[in-house]
PDB file of C-alpha atoms in Angstrom:
ATOM      1  CA  MET X   1       5.058  32.763 -27.029  1.00  0.00           C
ATOM      2  CA  THR X   2       4.693  35.330 -29.776  1.00  0.00           C
ATOM      3  CA  ALA X   3       5.470  32.754 -32.448  1.00  0.00           C
ATOM      4  CA  VAL X   4       2.820  30.393 -31.093  1.00  0.00           C
ATOM      5  CA  LYS X   5       0.247  33.190 -30.917  1.00  0.00           C
ATOM      6  CA  LYS X   6       0.993  34.339 -34.493  1.00  0.00           C
ATOM      7  CA  ASN X   7       0.757  30.761 -35.812  1.00  0.00           C
ATOM      8  CA  LEU X   8      -2.619  30.360 -34.126  1.00  0.00           C
ATOM      9  CA  GLN X   9      -3.831  33.722 -35.490  1.00  0.00           C
ATOM     10  CA  ARG X  10      -2.795  32.681 -39.010  1.00  0.00           C
ATOM     11  CA  ASN X  11      -4.976  29.598 -38.574  1.00  0.00           C
ATOM     12  CA  GLY X  12      -7.864  31.784 -37.413  1.00  0.00           C
ATOM     13  CA  VAL X  13      -7.712  30.921 -33.695  1.00  0.00           C
ATOM     14  CA  GLU X  14      -7.737  33.669 -31.073  1.00  0.00           C
ATOM     15  CA  VAL X  15      -6.288  32.686 -27.671  1.00  0.00           C
ATOM     16  CA  SER X  16      -4.999  34.557 -24.662  1.00  0.00           C
ATOM     17  CA  ASN X  17      -1.432  34.489 -23.375  1.00  0.00           C
ATOM     18  CA  ASP X  18      -2.615  32.737 -20.198  1.00  0.00           C
ATOM     19  CA  PHE X  19      -4.165  29.944 -22.237  1.00  0.00           C
ATOM     20  CA  ILE X  20      -0.934  29.503 -24.195  1.00  0.00           C
ATOM     21  CA  ARG X  21       1.115  29.362 -20.979  1.00  0.00           C
ATOM     22  CA  GLU X  22      -1.350  26.894 -19.457  1.00  0.00           C
ATOM     23  CA  THR X  23      -1.250  24.640 -22.501  1.00  0.00           C
ATOM     24  CA  TRP X  24       2.478  24.906 -23.203  1.00  0.00           C
ATOM     25  CA  ALA X  25       3.729  22.979 -20.142  1.00  0.00           C
ATOM     26  CA  PRO X  26       1.808  19.715 -20.819  1.00  0.00           C
ATOM     27  CA  VAL X  27       2.578  19.899 -24.548  1.00  0.00           C
ATOM     28  CA  TYR X  28       6.284  20.443 -23.907  1.00  0.00           C
ATOM     29  CA  ARG X  29       6.372  17.610 -21.332  1.00  0.00           C
ATOM     30  CA  ARG X  30       4.757  15.249 -23.801  1.00  0.00           C
ATOM     31  CA  HIS X  31       7.251  16.292 -26.482  1.00  0.00           C
ATOM     32  CA  PHE X  32      10.146  15.786 -24.018  1.00  0.00           C
ATOM     33  CA  ILE X  33       8.922  12.309 -23.020  1.00  0.00           C
ATOM     34  CA  ASN X  34       8.373  11.240 -26.630  1.00  0.00           C
ATOM     35  CA  ASN X  35      11.887  12.388 -27.599  1.00  0.00           C
ATOM     36  CA  SER X  36      13.372  10.658 -24.549  1.00  0.00           C
ATOM     37  CA  LEU X  37      11.547   7.438 -25.401  1.00  0.00           C
ATOM     38  CA  ALA X  38      12.848   7.593 -28.965  1.00  0.00           C
ATOM     39  CA  ARG X  39      16.433   8.062 -27.718  1.00  0.00           C
ATOM     40  CA  ALA X  40      15.982   5.182 -25.230  1.00  0.00           C
ATOM     41  CA  TYR X  41      14.821   2.911 -28.064  1.00  0.00           C
ATOM     42  CA  ASP X  42      17.871   4.011 -30.052  1.00  0.00           C
ATOM     43  CA  CYS X  43      20.032   3.018 -27.077  1.00  0.00           C
ATOM     44  CA  ARG X  44      18.405  -0.400 -27.064  1.00  0.00           C
ATOM     45  CA  ARG X  45      19.288  -0.835 -30.725  1.00  0.00           C
ATOM     46  CA  GLY X  46      22.756   0.530 -30.021  1.00  0.00           C
ATOM     47  CA  PHE X  47      23.222  -1.993 -27.210  1.00  0.00           C
ATOM     48  CA  TYR X  48      22.365  -4.800 -29.635  1.00  0.00           C
ATOM     49  CA  LEU X  49      24.917  -3.448 -32.123  1.00  0.00           C
ATOM     50  CA  TYR X  50      27.481  -3.151 -29.316  1.00  0.00           C
ATOM     51  CA  HIS X  51      27.016  -6.852 -28.525  1.00  0.00           C
ATOM     52  CA  GLN X  52      27.454  -7.673 -32.206  1.00  0.00           C
ATOM     53  CA  GLY X  53      30.855  -5.996 -32.145  1.00  0.00           C
ATOM     54  CA  HIS X  54      29.954  -2.712 -33.803  1.00  0.00           C
ATOM     55  CA  THR X  55      31.088   0.287 -31.867  1.00  0.00           C
ATOM     56  CA  ALA X  56      28.964   3.368 -31.906  1.00  0.00           C
ATOM     57  CA  GLU X  57      28.920   6.249 -29.483  1.00  0.00           C
ATOM     58  CA  LEU X  58      25.437   6.758 -28.086  1.00  0.00           C
ATOM     59  CA  ASP X  59      24.215   9.113 -25.409  1.00  0.00           C
ATOM     60  CA  CYS X  60      21.999   6.923 -23.249  1.00  0.00           C
ATOM     61  CA  GLN X  61      21.223   9.319 -20.418  1.00  0.00           C
ATOM     62  CA  ASP X  62      17.514   8.886 -21.136  1.00  0.00           C
ATOM     63  CA  VAL X  63      17.724   5.294 -19.928  1.00  0.00           C
ATOM     64  CA  VAL X  64      18.965   6.616 -16.586  1.00  0.00           C
ATOM     65  CA  VAL X  65      16.120   9.153 -16.511  1.00  0.00           C
ATOM     66  CA  PHE X  66      13.508   6.444 -17.039  1.00  0.00           C
ATOM     67  CA  TRP X  67      15.183   4.183 -14.461  1.00  0.00           C
ATOM     68  CA  ARG X  68      15.055   7.024 -11.932  1.00  0.00           C
ATOM     69  CA  LEU X  69      11.411   7.652 -12.800  1.00  0.00           C
ATOM     70  CA  GLU X  70      10.673   3.974 -12.247  1.00  0.00           C
ATOM     71  CA  GLN X  71      12.422   4.027  -8.867  1.00  0.00           C
ATOM     72  CA  MET X  72      10.534   7.176  -7.896  1.00  0.00           C
ATOM     73  CA  LEU X  73       7.225   5.566  -8.872  1.00  0.00           C
ATOM     74  CA  LYS X  74       8.056   2.445  -6.844  1.00  0.00           C
ATOM     75  CA  VAL X  75       8.849   4.503  -3.749  1.00  0.00           C
ATOM     76  CA  THR X  76       5.713   6.594  -4.214  1.00  0.00           C
ATOM     77  CA  ALA X  77       3.554   3.499  -4.693  1.00  0.00           C
ATOM     78  CA  ASN X  78       4.985   1.917  -1.541  1.00  0.00           C
ATOM     79  CA  ALA X  79       4.369   5.088   0.464  1.00  0.00           C
ATOM     80  CA  LEU X  80       0.795   5.334  -0.800  1.00  0.00           C
ATOM     81  CA  ARG X  81       0.197   1.643  -0.099  1.00  0.00           C
ATOM     82  CA  GLN X  82       1.498   2.109   3.457  1.00  0.00           C
ATOM     83  CA  GLN X  83      -0.738   5.147   3.973  1.00  0.00           C
ATOM     84  CA  VAL X  84      -3.788   3.230   2.771  1.00  0.00           C
ATOM     85  CA  MET X  85      -2.953   0.273   5.015  1.00  0.00           C
ATOM     86  CA  ASN X  86      -2.475   2.541   8.036  1.00  0.00           C
ATOM     87  CA  ARG X  87      -5.726   4.368   7.326  1.00  0.00           C
ATOM     88  CA  GLU X  88      -7.620   1.077   6.969  1.00  0.00           C
ATOM     89  CA  ALA X  89      -6.049  -0.284  10.160  1.00  0.00           C
ATOM     90  CA  ARG X  90      -7.159   2.820  12.077  1.00  0.00           C
ATOM     91  CA  ARG X  91     -10.637   2.579  10.574  1.00  0.00           C
ATOM     92  CA  LEU X  92     -10.977  -1.097  11.507  1.00  0.00           C
ATOM     93  CA  ASP X  93      -9.623  -0.386  14.986  1.00  0.00           C
ATOM     94  CA  LYS X  94     -12.252   2.317  15.443  1.00  0.00           C
ATOM     95  CA  ILE X  95     -15.053   0.022  14.233  1.00  0.00           C
ATOM     96  CA  ILE X  96     -13.918  -2.790  16.535  1.00  0.00           C
ATOM     97  CA  LYS X  97     -13.808  -0.426  19.504  1.00  0.00           C
ATOM     98  CA  GLU X  98     -17.331   0.786  18.714  1.00  0.00           C
ATOM     99  CA  VAL X  99     -18.652  -2.778  18.469  1.00  0.00           C
ATOM    100  CA  LEU X 100     -16.954  -3.775  21.722  1.00  0.00           C
ATOM    101  CA  GLU X 101     -18.348  -0.656  23.395  1.00  0.00           C
ATOM    102  CA  ASP X 102     -21.835  -1.591  22.189  1.00  0.00           C
ATOM    103  CA  TYR X 103     -21.364  -5.135  23.490  1.00  0.00           C
ATOM    104  CA  SER X 104     -20.187  -3.870  26.863  1.00  0.00           C
ATOM    105  CA  GLN X 105     -23.354  -1.759  27.229  1.00  0.00           C
ATOM    106  CA  ASP X 106     -25.779  -4.580  26.318  1.00  0.00           C
ATOM    107  CA  GLN X 107     -26.208  -7.084  29.156  1.00  0.00           C
ATOM    108  CA  ASP X 108     -28.057  -9.636  26.994  1.00  0.00           C
ATOM    109  CA  ILE X 109     -25.192  -9.837  24.504  1.00  0.00           C
ATOM    110  CA  LYS X 110     -22.654 -10.301  27.313  1.00  0.00           C
ATOM    111  CA  VAL X 111     -24.723 -13.101  28.852  1.00  0.00           C
ATOM    112  CA  ASN X 112     -25.130 -14.747  25.459  1.00  0.00           C
ATOM    113  CA  LEU X 113     -21.396 -14.493  24.734  1.00  0.00           C
ATOM    114  CA  LEU X 114     -20.352 -15.646  28.189  1.00  0.00           C
ATOM    115  CA  THR X 115     -22.718 -18.620  28.448  1.00  0.00           C
ATOM    116  CA  GLY X 116     -22.287 -21.004  25.590  1.00  0.00           C
ATOM    117  CA  ARG X 117     -21.375 -24.665  25.256  1.00  0.00           C
ATOM    118  CA  ARG X 118     -17.643 -23.931  25.228  1.00  0.00           C
ATOM    119  CA  VAL X 119     -17.884 -21.691  28.279  1.00  0.00           C
ATOM    120  CA  THR X 120     -19.891 -24.317  30.160  1.00  0.00           C
ATOM    121  CA  LEU X 121     -17.396 -27.039  29.234  1.00  0.00           C
ATOM    122  CA  ALA X 122     -14.484 -24.827  30.285  1.00  0.00           C
ATOM    123  CA  GLU X 123     -16.116 -24.156  33.681  1.00  0.00           C
ATOM    124  CA  GLU X 124     -16.772 -27.879  34.195  1.00  0.00           C
ATOM    125  CA  LEU X 125     -13.179 -28.672  33.225  1.00  0.00           C
ATOM    126  CA  LYS X 126     -11.976 -26.126  35.763  1.00  0.00           C
ATOM    127  CA  ARG X 127     -14.107 -27.786  38.482  1.00  0.00           C
ATOM    128  CA  VAL X 128     -12.762 -31.235  37.524  1.00  0.00           C
ATOM    129  CA  ARG X 129      -9.179 -29.948  37.832  1.00  0.00           C
ATOM    130  CA  GLN X 130      -9.927 -28.468  41.238  1.00  0.00           C
ATOM    131  CA  ILE X 131     -11.381 -31.800  42.383  1.00  0.00           C
ATOM    132  CA  GLN X 132      -8.322 -33.638  41.044  1.00  0.00           C
ATOM    133  CA  GLU X 133      -6.022 -31.281  42.955  1.00  0.00           C
ATOM    134  CA  LYS X 134      -8.012 -31.869  46.171  1.00  0.00           C
ATOM    135  CA  LEU X 135      -7.855 -35.631  45.628  1.00  0.00           C
ATOM    136  CA  GLU X 136      -4.088 -35.480  45.082  1.00  0.00           C
ATOM    137  CA  GLU X 137      -3.688 -33.454  48.283  1.00  0.00           C
ATOM    138  CA  PHE X 138      -5.870 -35.965  50.135  1.00  0.00           C
ATOM    139  CA  ILE X 139      -3.833 -38.912  48.791  1.00  0.00           C
ATOM    140  CA  GLN X 140      -0.582 -37.202  49.822  1.00  0.00           C
ATOM    141  CA  ALA X 141      -1.977 -36.570  53.301  1.00  0.00           C
ATOM    142  CA  LEU X 142      -2.983 -40.252  53.616  1.00  0.00           C
ATOM    143  CA  ASN X 143       0.461 -41.377  52.468  1.00  0.00           C
ATOM    144  CA  LYS X 144       2.094 -39.141  55.089  1.00  0.00           C
ATOM    145  CA  GLU X 145      -0.002 -40.671  57.886  1.00  0.00           C
ATOM    146  CA  LYS X 146       1.129 -44.215  57.021  1.00  0.00           C
TER     147      LYS X 146
END
C-alpha cells in the first residue's frame, strides 16, 4: 500500500488509505482475469500445437477456472429464473383470486357469466338427456309388460 501511495504522491495525487484499499480489490481482480484470459488463450494455441504433434508443457488451470465460472453462472441464472417464475406465479395467483373475489361479490357479473348462449344450450341439452332417459325407461317398461 505504501508503494501505491508514494507513486500517487509522485504524480501529485493525494489519496487516503481507505480509498486505496477500496480501489485495489477491483483493480487486482481485473488484472487477475486479464492474466487468466491470456493464459487460457495460450492454452488454446498450445492445444493446436499439441494436435500438430508438437509437445509443449502448458499449465492450463485457467481453463478449468473459467469452466467452473461458467457452470456457476449457469446454476445462478437457473436459480434466478426459477425465483422470478415463482414470484410471477404467486403474483398472478393473487390477481386471479382478487378478480374472482370481485366477481363473487357482484351479482350482475355472475348472472351475465352464468346466462349465456353456451349455458342455455347446455341446460337444454341436459333436459333433452333427461327426457331421453325417461323415454328409455318407458320403452323398457312397455317391453316388460308384453
